[in-house]
């Protein structure tokens, strides 16, 4: 059955959306861990091994495991205009400094013609060292030296290292979904991925599904604030 139909979070789990840790963990700057909500830099290989075993255990219990990055890529492949729309919002939320740098980063991200690789790159973030000099030839000095903090940083766009907490950016409630406005700036772009998956992926964008809450709303809410207890009761924290 396509679409969303969740009337209990304590019943038998049938289908789950995960994110396999990726290059976003490699791009964590050691001197900015606190801002990105980490205490230490995780070891990616071990994190992936642990995640893969977790997903395997779910499958052994008959759960269908879906991956966020693949679902978003499928949505872009099915609706080419959605990718450009997503990129507009992604760059607006990315906190890029400098007048010309957003256009330079857009050009760079569009070199990832494969939709899955494009999605993974938006998750991983963008560093100044990745931008070829021909792309940056028209950049101003401010474009090239601006950073996210008082410390010098190689980051143009932060990675999204908290993505494996896929329950935070949204919550399925009945036959609809919340796309959450995350509280911290480090996590706000995560919700964009979920929004475009919901709007354009054929497995979820059923006509009768509703968006109860959108990330454009003025107050923040996250996954742990919502618990579906039954078809008639939702607990909101």
PDB file of C-alpha atoms in Angstrom:
ATOM      1  CA  UNK A   1       0.000   0.000   0.000  1.00  0.00           C
ATOM      2  CA  UNK A   2       1.391   3.386  -0.988  1.00  0.00           C
ATOM      3  CA  UNK A   3       1.188   6.471   1.160  1.00  0.00           C
ATOM      4  CA  UNK A   4       1.366   6.796   4.932  1.00  0.00           C
ATOM      5  CA  UNK A   5      -0.808   4.814   7.344  1.00  0.00           C
ATOM      6  CA  UNK A   6       0.550   4.976  10.895  1.00  0.00           C
ATOM      7  CA  UNK A   7      -1.898   4.534  13.764  1.00  0.00           C
ATOM      8  CA  UNK A   8       0.494   3.162  16.366  1.00  0.00           C
ATOM      9  CA  UNK A   9       4.178   3.396  17.234  1.00  0.00           C
ATOM     10  CA  UNK A  10       4.047   0.535  19.711  1.00  0.00           C
ATOM     11  CA  UNK A  11       2.559  -2.071  17.370  1.00  0.00           C
ATOM     12  CA  UNK A  12       4.358  -4.287  14.870  1.00  0.00           C
ATOM     13  CA  UNK A  13       6.822  -2.346  12.766  1.00  0.00           C
ATOM     14  CA  UNK A  14       6.278  -2.960   9.060  1.00  0.00           C
ATOM     15  CA  UNK A  15       8.371  -0.347   7.275  1.00  0.00           C
ATOM     16  CA  UNK A  16      11.086   2.044   8.441  1.00  0.00           C
ATOM     17  CA  UNK A  17      13.142   4.832   6.869  1.00  0.00           C
ATOM     18  CA  UNK A  18      16.831   4.912   7.846  1.00  0.00           C
ATOM     19  CA  UNK A  19      19.926   6.849   6.841  1.00  0.00           C
ATOM     20  CA  UNK A  20      23.215   4.977   6.539  1.00  0.00           C
ATOM     21  CA  UNK A  21      26.031   7.140   7.976  1.00  0.00           C
ATOM     22  CA  UNK A  22      28.132   8.615   5.189  1.00  0.00           C
ATOM     23  CA  UNK A  23      30.669  11.286   4.306  1.00  0.00           C
ATOM     24  CA  UNK A  24      28.902  13.829   6.513  1.00  0.00           C
ATOM     25  CA  UNK A  25      30.750  12.203   9.445  1.00  0.00           C
ATOM     26  CA  UNK A  26      34.090  12.587   7.658  1.00  0.00           C
ATOM     27  CA  UNK A  27      33.456  16.310   7.226  1.00  0.00           C
ATOM     28  CA  UNK A  28      32.925  17.070  10.905  1.00  0.00           C
ATOM     29  CA  UNK A  29      35.455  19.803  11.827  1.00  0.00           C
ATOM     30  CA  UNK A  30      37.067  18.845  15.174  1.00  0.00           C
ATOM     31  CA  UNK A  31      37.023  22.432  16.433  1.00  0.00           C
ATOM     32  CA  UNK A  32      33.286  22.900  15.706  1.00  0.00           C
ATOM     33  CA  UNK A  33      31.816  19.685  17.092  1.00  0.00           C
ATOM     34  CA  UNK A  34      29.701  21.405  19.746  1.00  0.00           C
ATOM     35  CA  UNK A  35      28.019  23.655  17.176  1.00  0.00           C
ATOM     36  CA  UNK A  36      27.137  20.579  15.132  1.00  0.00           C
ATOM     37  CA  UNK A  37      25.855  18.766  18.252  1.00  0.00           C
ATOM     38  CA  UNK A  38      28.646  16.192  18.582  1.00  0.00           C
ATOM     39  CA  UNK A  39      31.035  15.373  21.425  1.00  0.00           C
ATOM     40  CA  UNK A  40      33.577  13.535  19.305  1.00  0.00           C
ATOM     41  CA  UNK A  41      34.277  12.565  15.691  1.00  0.00           C
ATOM     42  CA  UNK A  42      32.738   9.123  15.043  1.00  0.00           C
ATOM     43  CA  UNK A  43      34.706   6.430  13.217  1.00  0.00           C
ATOM     44  CA  UNK A  44      32.765   6.099   9.956  1.00  0.00           C
ATOM     45  CA  UNK A  45      33.699   2.501   9.155  1.00  0.00           C
ATOM     46  CA  UNK A  46      32.530   1.268  12.562  1.00  0.00           C
ATOM     47  CA  UNK A  47      29.398   3.437  12.429  1.00  0.00           C
ATOM     48  CA  UNK A  48      28.476   1.893   9.072  1.00  0.00           C
ATOM     49  CA  UNK A  49      29.130  -1.631  10.326  1.00  0.00           C
ATOM     50  CA  UNK A  50      26.903  -1.064  13.353  1.00  0.00           C
ATOM     51  CA  UNK A  51      24.203   0.510  11.208  1.00  0.00           C
ATOM     52  CA  UNK A  52      24.272  -2.343   8.700  1.00  0.00           C
ATOM     53  CA  UNK A  53      23.854  -4.880  11.494  1.00  0.00           C
ATOM     54  CA  UNK A  54      20.953  -2.887  12.909  1.00  0.00           C
ATOM     55  CA  UNK A  55      19.253  -2.841   9.498  1.00  0.00           C
ATOM     56  CA  UNK A  56      19.905  -6.574   9.123  1.00  0.00           C
ATOM     57  CA  UNK A  57      18.221  -7.291  12.470  1.00  0.00           C
ATOM     58  CA  UNK A  58      15.181  -5.294  11.356  1.00  0.00           C
ATOM     59  CA  UNK A  59      14.957  -7.264   8.119  1.00  0.00           C
ATOM     60  CA  UNK A  60      15.258 -10.525  10.057  1.00  0.00           C
ATOM     61  CA  UNK A  61      12.102  -9.468  11.885  1.00  0.00           C
ATOM     62  CA  UNK A  62      10.249  -8.907   8.627  1.00  0.00           C
ATOM     63  CA  UNK A  63      10.636  -5.122   8.532  1.00  0.00           C
ATOM     64  CA  UNK A  64      11.025  -3.426   5.154  1.00  0.00           C
ATOM     65  CA  UNK A  65      14.030  -1.081   5.393  1.00  0.00           C
ATOM     66  CA  UNK A  66      14.082   2.007   3.183  1.00  0.00           C
ATOM     67  CA  UNK A  67      16.873   4.570   2.937  1.00  0.00           C
ATOM     68  CA  UNK A  68      16.263   8.302   3.019  1.00  0.00           C
ATOM     69  CA  UNK A  69      18.960   9.155   0.487  1.00  0.00           C
ATOM     70  CA  UNK A  70      17.534   6.704  -2.068  1.00  0.00           C
ATOM     71  CA  UNK A  71      13.948   7.845  -1.534  1.00  0.00           C
ATOM     72  CA  UNK A  72      14.900  11.493  -2.102  1.00  0.00           C
ATOM     73  CA  UNK A  73      16.929  10.587  -5.201  1.00  0.00           C
ATOM     74  CA  UNK A  74      13.948   8.642  -6.574  1.00  0.00           C
ATOM     75  CA  UNK A  75      11.749  11.681  -5.978  1.00  0.00           C
ATOM     76  CA  UNK A  76      14.122  13.893  -7.992  1.00  0.00           C
ATOM     77  CA  UNK A  77      14.373  11.331 -10.782  1.00  0.00           C
ATOM     78  CA  UNK A  78      10.578  11.179 -11.063  1.00  0.00           C
ATOM     79  CA  UNK A  79      10.175  14.974 -10.933  1.00  0.00           C
ATOM     80  CA  UNK A  80      13.218  16.780 -12.423  1.00  0.00           C
ATOM     81  CA  UNK A  81      11.935  20.207 -11.424  1.00  0.00           C
ATOM     82  CA  UNK A  82      11.863  19.143  -7.777  1.00  0.00           C
ATOM     83  CA  UNK A  83      15.655  18.963  -7.640  1.00  0.00           C
ATOM     84  CA  UNK A  84      16.049  22.620  -8.661  1.00  0.00           C
ATOM     85  CA  UNK A  85      13.334  23.631  -6.214  1.00  0.00           C
ATOM     86  CA  UNK A  86      15.059  21.707  -3.432  1.00  0.00           C
ATOM     87  CA  UNK A  87      18.433  23.242  -4.289  1.00  0.00           C
ATOM     88  CA  UNK A  88      16.980  26.753  -4.066  1.00  0.00           C
ATOM     89  CA  UNK A  89      15.757  26.099  -0.528  1.00  0.00           C
ATOM     90  CA  UNK A  90      18.860  24.140   0.466  1.00  0.00           C
ATOM     91  CA  UNK A  91      21.188  26.997  -0.511  1.00  0.00           C
ATOM     92  CA  UNK A  92      18.932  29.548   1.208  1.00  0.00           C
ATOM     93  CA  UNK A  93      19.135  27.543   4.446  1.00  0.00           C
ATOM     94  CA  UNK A  94      22.846  26.740   4.181  1.00  0.00           C
ATOM     95  CA  UNK A  95      24.158  29.991   5.665  1.00  0.00           C
ATOM     96  CA  UNK A  96      26.600  30.611   2.822  1.00  0.00           C
ATOM     97  CA  UNK A  97      28.688  33.749   3.223  1.00  0.00           C
ATOM     98  CA  UNK A  98      29.648  36.031   0.373  1.00  0.00           C
ATOM     99  CA  UNK A  99      27.639  37.554  -2.472  1.00  0.00           C
ATOM    100  CA  UNK A 100      28.696  35.244  -5.288  1.00  0.00           C
ATOM    101  CA  UNK A 101      29.431  32.035  -3.407  1.00  0.00           C
ATOM    102  CA  UNK A 102      25.828  30.673  -3.512  1.00  0.00           C
ATOM    103  CA  UNK A 103      25.935  30.686  -7.334  1.00  0.00           C
ATOM    104  CA  UNK A 104      29.386  29.089  -7.306  1.00  0.00           C
ATOM    105  CA  UNK A 105      28.211  26.339  -4.956  1.00  0.00           C
ATOM    106  CA  UNK A 106      25.090  25.780  -7.064  1.00  0.00           C
ATOM    107  CA  UNK A 107      27.237  25.268 -10.144  1.00  0.00           C
ATOM    108  CA  UNK A 108      29.457  22.849  -8.233  1.00  0.00           C
ATOM    109  CA  UNK A 109      26.545  20.802  -6.835  1.00  0.00           C
ATOM    110  CA  UNK A 110      24.998  20.567 -10.285  1.00  0.00           C
ATOM    111  CA  UNK A 111      28.128  18.766 -11.490  1.00  0.00           C
ATOM    112  CA  UNK A 112      26.711  15.775  -9.572  1.00  0.00           C
ATOM    113  CA  UNK A 113      24.398  14.637 -12.351  1.00  0.00           C
ATOM    114  CA  UNK A 114      23.465  11.353 -10.656  1.00  0.00           C
ATOM    115  CA  UNK A 115      20.576  12.132  -8.292  1.00  0.00           C
ATOM    116  CA  UNK A 116      21.752   9.761  -5.536  1.00  0.00           C
ATOM    117  CA  UNK A 117      25.267  11.217  -5.544  1.00  0.00           C
ATOM    118  CA  UNK A 118      23.763  14.703  -5.539  1.00  0.00           C
ATOM    119  CA  UNK A 119      21.653  13.906  -2.469  1.00  0.00           C
ATOM    120  CA  UNK A 120      24.620  12.379  -0.653  1.00  0.00           C
ATOM    121  CA  UNK A 121      26.689  15.472  -1.423  1.00  0.00           C
ATOM    122  CA  UNK A 122      24.068  17.815   0.009  1.00  0.00           C
ATOM    123  CA  UNK A 123      24.186  15.672   3.156  1.00  0.00           C
ATOM    124  CA  UNK A 124      27.985  15.676   3.320  1.00  0.00           C
ATOM    125  CA  UNK A 125      28.427  19.454   3.029  1.00  0.00           C
ATOM    126  CA  UNK A 126      30.812  21.478   0.878  1.00  0.00           C
ATOM    127  CA  UNK A 127      34.337  22.651   1.686  1.00  0.00           C
ATOM    128  CA  UNK A 128      36.263  25.502   0.081  1.00  0.00           C
ATOM    129  CA  UNK A 129      38.979  23.043  -0.924  1.00  0.00           C
ATOM    130  CA  UNK A 130      36.455  21.233  -3.175  1.00  0.00           C
ATOM    131  CA  UNK A 131      35.710  24.271  -5.333  1.00  0.00           C
ATOM    132  CA  UNK A 132      37.929  24.379  -8.408  1.00  0.00           C
ATOM    133  CA  UNK A 133      39.625  27.690  -9.085  1.00  0.00           C
ATOM    134  CA  UNK A 134      37.864  28.130 -12.480  1.00  0.00           C
ATOM    135  CA  UNK A 135      34.525  27.978 -10.660  1.00  0.00           C
ATOM    136  CA  UNK A 136      35.706  30.439  -8.058  1.00  0.00           C
ATOM    137  CA  UNK A 137      37.481  32.824 -10.443  1.00  0.00           C
ATOM    138  CA  UNK A 138      34.678  35.387 -10.161  1.00  0.00           C
ATOM    139  CA  UNK A 139      34.406  35.131  -6.369  1.00  0.00           C
ATOM    140  CA  UNK A 140      35.150  38.134  -4.224  1.00  0.00           C
ATOM    141  CA  UNK A 141      37.692  38.032  -1.402  1.00  0.00           C
ATOM    142  CA  UNK A 142      34.756  37.949   1.012  1.00  0.00           C
ATOM    143  CA  UNK A 143      33.383  34.867  -0.759  1.00  0.00           C
ATOM    144  CA  UNK A 144      36.648  32.999  -0.383  1.00  0.00           C
ATOM    145  CA  UNK A 145      37.547  33.819   3.223  1.00  0.00           C
ATOM    146  CA  UNK A 146      34.173  34.089   4.993  1.00  0.00           C
ATOM    147  CA  UNK A 147      33.419  31.284   7.435  1.00  0.00           C
ATOM    148  CA  UNK A 148      30.673  30.183   9.815  1.00  0.00           C
ATOM    149  CA  UNK A 149      32.304  31.374  13.010  1.00  0.00           C
ATOM    150  CA  UNK A 150      35.119  33.468  14.419  1.00  0.00           C
ATOM    151  CA  UNK A 151      37.500  30.587  13.692  1.00  0.00           C
ATOM    152  CA  UNK A 152      38.865  29.979  10.213  1.00  0.00           C
ATOM    153  CA  UNK A 153      36.973  27.092   8.630  1.00  0.00           C
ATOM    154  CA  UNK A 154      37.227  25.181   5.381  1.00  0.00           C
ATOM    155  CA  UNK A 155      33.448  24.713   5.323  1.00  0.00           C
ATOM    156  CA  UNK A 156      31.204  26.578   2.920  1.00  0.00           C
ATOM    157  CA  UNK A 157      28.194  24.414   3.829  1.00  0.00           C
ATOM    158  CA  UNK A 158      28.035  22.375   7.013  1.00  0.00           C
ATOM    159  CA  UNK A 159      27.557  18.623   6.818  1.00  0.00           C
ATOM    160  CA  UNK A 160      24.405  17.061   8.291  1.00  0.00           C
ATOM    161  CA  UNK A 161      25.956  14.575  10.741  1.00  0.00           C
ATOM    162  CA  UNK A 162      22.753  14.017  12.738  1.00  0.00           C
ATOM    163  CA  UNK A 163      20.794  12.610   9.797  1.00  0.00           C
ATOM    164  CA  UNK A 164      20.822   9.068  11.127  1.00  0.00           C
ATOM    165  CA  UNK A 165      18.274  10.257  13.714  1.00  0.00           C
ATOM    166  CA  UNK A 166      15.630  10.022  10.986  1.00  0.00           C
ATOM    167  CA  UNK A 167      12.764  10.210  13.479  1.00  0.00           C
ATOM    168  CA  UNK A 168      13.627  13.815  14.397  1.00  0.00           C
ATOM    169  CA  UNK A 169      12.890  15.781  11.167  1.00  0.00           C
ATOM    170  CA  UNK A 170       9.406  14.349  10.847  1.00  0.00           C
ATOM    171  CA  UNK A 171       6.679  12.131  12.239  1.00  0.00           C
ATOM    172  CA  UNK A 172       4.082  10.007  10.459  1.00  0.00           C
ATOM    173  CA  UNK A 173       0.681  10.557  12.057  1.00  0.00           C
ATOM    174  CA  UNK A 174      -2.309   8.632  10.729  1.00  0.00           C
ATOM    175  CA  UNK A 175      -2.441   9.189   6.984  1.00  0.00           C
ATOM    176  CA  UNK A 176      -0.285  12.290   7.067  1.00  0.00           C
ATOM    177  CA  UNK A 177       3.103  13.577   8.085  1.00  0.00           C
ATOM    178  CA  UNK A 178       4.738  16.343  10.086  1.00  0.00           C
ATOM    179  CA  UNK A 179       7.735  17.989   8.428  1.00  0.00           C
ATOM    180  CA  UNK A 180       9.388  19.520  11.441  1.00  0.00           C
ATOM    181  CA  UNK A 181      11.066  22.873  11.844  1.00  0.00           C
ATOM    182  CA  UNK A 182      14.128  21.794  13.787  1.00  0.00           C
ATOM    183  CA  UNK A 183      15.208  23.861  16.766  1.00  0.00           C
ATOM    184  CA  UNK A 184      18.936  24.230  16.045  1.00  0.00           C
ATOM    185  CA  UNK A 185      20.397  25.788  12.871  1.00  0.00           C
ATOM    186  CA  UNK A 186      22.680  22.750  12.477  1.00  0.00           C
ATOM    187  CA  UNK A 187      19.681  20.509  11.776  1.00  0.00           C
ATOM    188  CA  UNK A 188      17.173  22.641   9.843  1.00  0.00           C
ATOM    189  CA  UNK A 189      18.180  21.408   6.374  1.00  0.00           C
ATOM    190  CA  UNK A 190      17.446  17.790   7.360  1.00  0.00           C
ATOM    191  CA  UNK A 191      13.725  18.487   7.131  1.00  0.00           C
ATOM    192  CA  UNK A 192      14.032  19.613   3.497  1.00  0.00           C
ATOM    193  CA  UNK A 193      15.077  16.106   2.471  1.00  0.00           C
ATOM    194  CA  UNK A 194      12.054  14.599   4.171  1.00  0.00           C
ATOM    195  CA  UNK A 195       9.738  17.199   2.654  1.00  0.00           C
ATOM    196  CA  UNK A 196      10.801  16.489  -0.916  1.00  0.00           C
ATOM    197  CA  UNK A 197      10.662  12.748  -0.341  1.00  0.00           C
ATOM    198  CA  UNK A 198       7.080  13.122   0.851  1.00  0.00           C
ATOM    199  CA  UNK A 199       5.976  15.494  -1.872  1.00  0.00           C
ATOM    200  CA  UNK A 200       7.497  13.743  -4.882  1.00  0.00           C
ATOM    201  CA  UNK A 201       8.343  10.112  -4.145  1.00  0.00           C
ATOM    202  CA  UNK A 202       5.617   7.939  -5.652  1.00  0.00           C
ATOM    203  CA  UNK A 203       5.596   5.520  -2.708  1.00  0.00           C
ATOM    204  CA  UNK A 204       4.643   8.299  -0.278  1.00  0.00           C
ATOM    205  CA  UNK A 205       2.963  11.052  -2.230  1.00  0.00           C
ATOM    206  CA  UNK A 206      -0.481   9.451  -2.152  1.00  0.00           C
ATOM    207  CA  UNK A 207      -3.229  11.958  -2.911  1.00  0.00           C
ATOM    208  CA  UNK A 208      -5.017  11.352   0.367  1.00  0.00           C
ATOM    209  CA  UNK A 209      -1.929  11.907   2.515  1.00  0.00           C
ATOM    210  CA  UNK A 210      -1.768  15.228   4.327  1.00  0.00           C
ATOM    211  CA  UNK A 211       0.993  17.403   5.695  1.00  0.00           C
ATOM    212  CA  UNK A 212      -0.143  18.289   9.223  1.00  0.00           C
ATOM    213  CA  UNK A 213       2.845  20.504  10.006  1.00  0.00           C
ATOM    214  CA  UNK A 214       5.371  22.102   7.680  1.00  0.00           C
ATOM    215  CA  UNK A 215       8.895  23.300   8.363  1.00  0.00           C
ATOM    216  CA  UNK A 216       7.809  26.808   7.337  1.00  0.00           C
ATOM    217  CA  UNK A 217       5.755  27.071  10.546  1.00  0.00           C
ATOM    218  CA  UNK A 218       7.085  29.617  13.016  1.00  0.00           C
ATOM    219  CA  UNK A 219       7.670  27.374  16.044  1.00  0.00           C
ATOM    220  CA  UNK A 220       9.984  24.386  16.311  1.00  0.00           C
ATOM    221  CA  UNK A 221       9.014  20.797  16.955  1.00  0.00           C
ATOM    222  CA  UNK A 222      11.029  17.577  16.615  1.00  0.00           C
ATOM    223  CA  UNK A 223      10.299  13.874  16.325  1.00  0.00           C
ATOM    224  CA  UNK A 224      10.534  13.099  20.015  1.00  0.00           C
ATOM    225  CA  UNK A 225       7.745  15.598  20.671  1.00  0.00           C
ATOM    226  CA  UNK A 226       5.176  13.447  18.829  1.00  0.00           C
ATOM    227  CA  UNK A 227       3.975   9.959  19.771  1.00  0.00           C
ATOM    228  CA  UNK A 228       1.155   8.146  17.956  1.00  0.00           C
ATOM    229  CA  UNK A 229      -0.571   5.995  20.581  1.00  0.00           C
ATOM    230  CA  UNK A 230      -3.566   4.749  18.594  1.00  0.00           C
ATOM    231  CA  UNK A 231      -5.798   5.617  15.637  1.00  0.00           C
ATOM    232  CA  UNK A 232      -7.570   8.117  17.920  1.00  0.00           C
ATOM    233  CA  UNK A 233      -4.805   9.455  20.190  1.00  0.00           C
ATOM    234  CA  UNK A 234      -1.606  11.402  19.548  1.00  0.00           C
ATOM    235  CA  UNK A 235       0.594  12.577  22.436  1.00  0.00           C
ATOM    236  CA  UNK A 236       2.367  15.903  21.873  1.00  0.00           C
ATOM    237  CA  UNK A 237       5.253  16.952  24.102  1.00  0.00           C
TER     238      UNK A 237
END
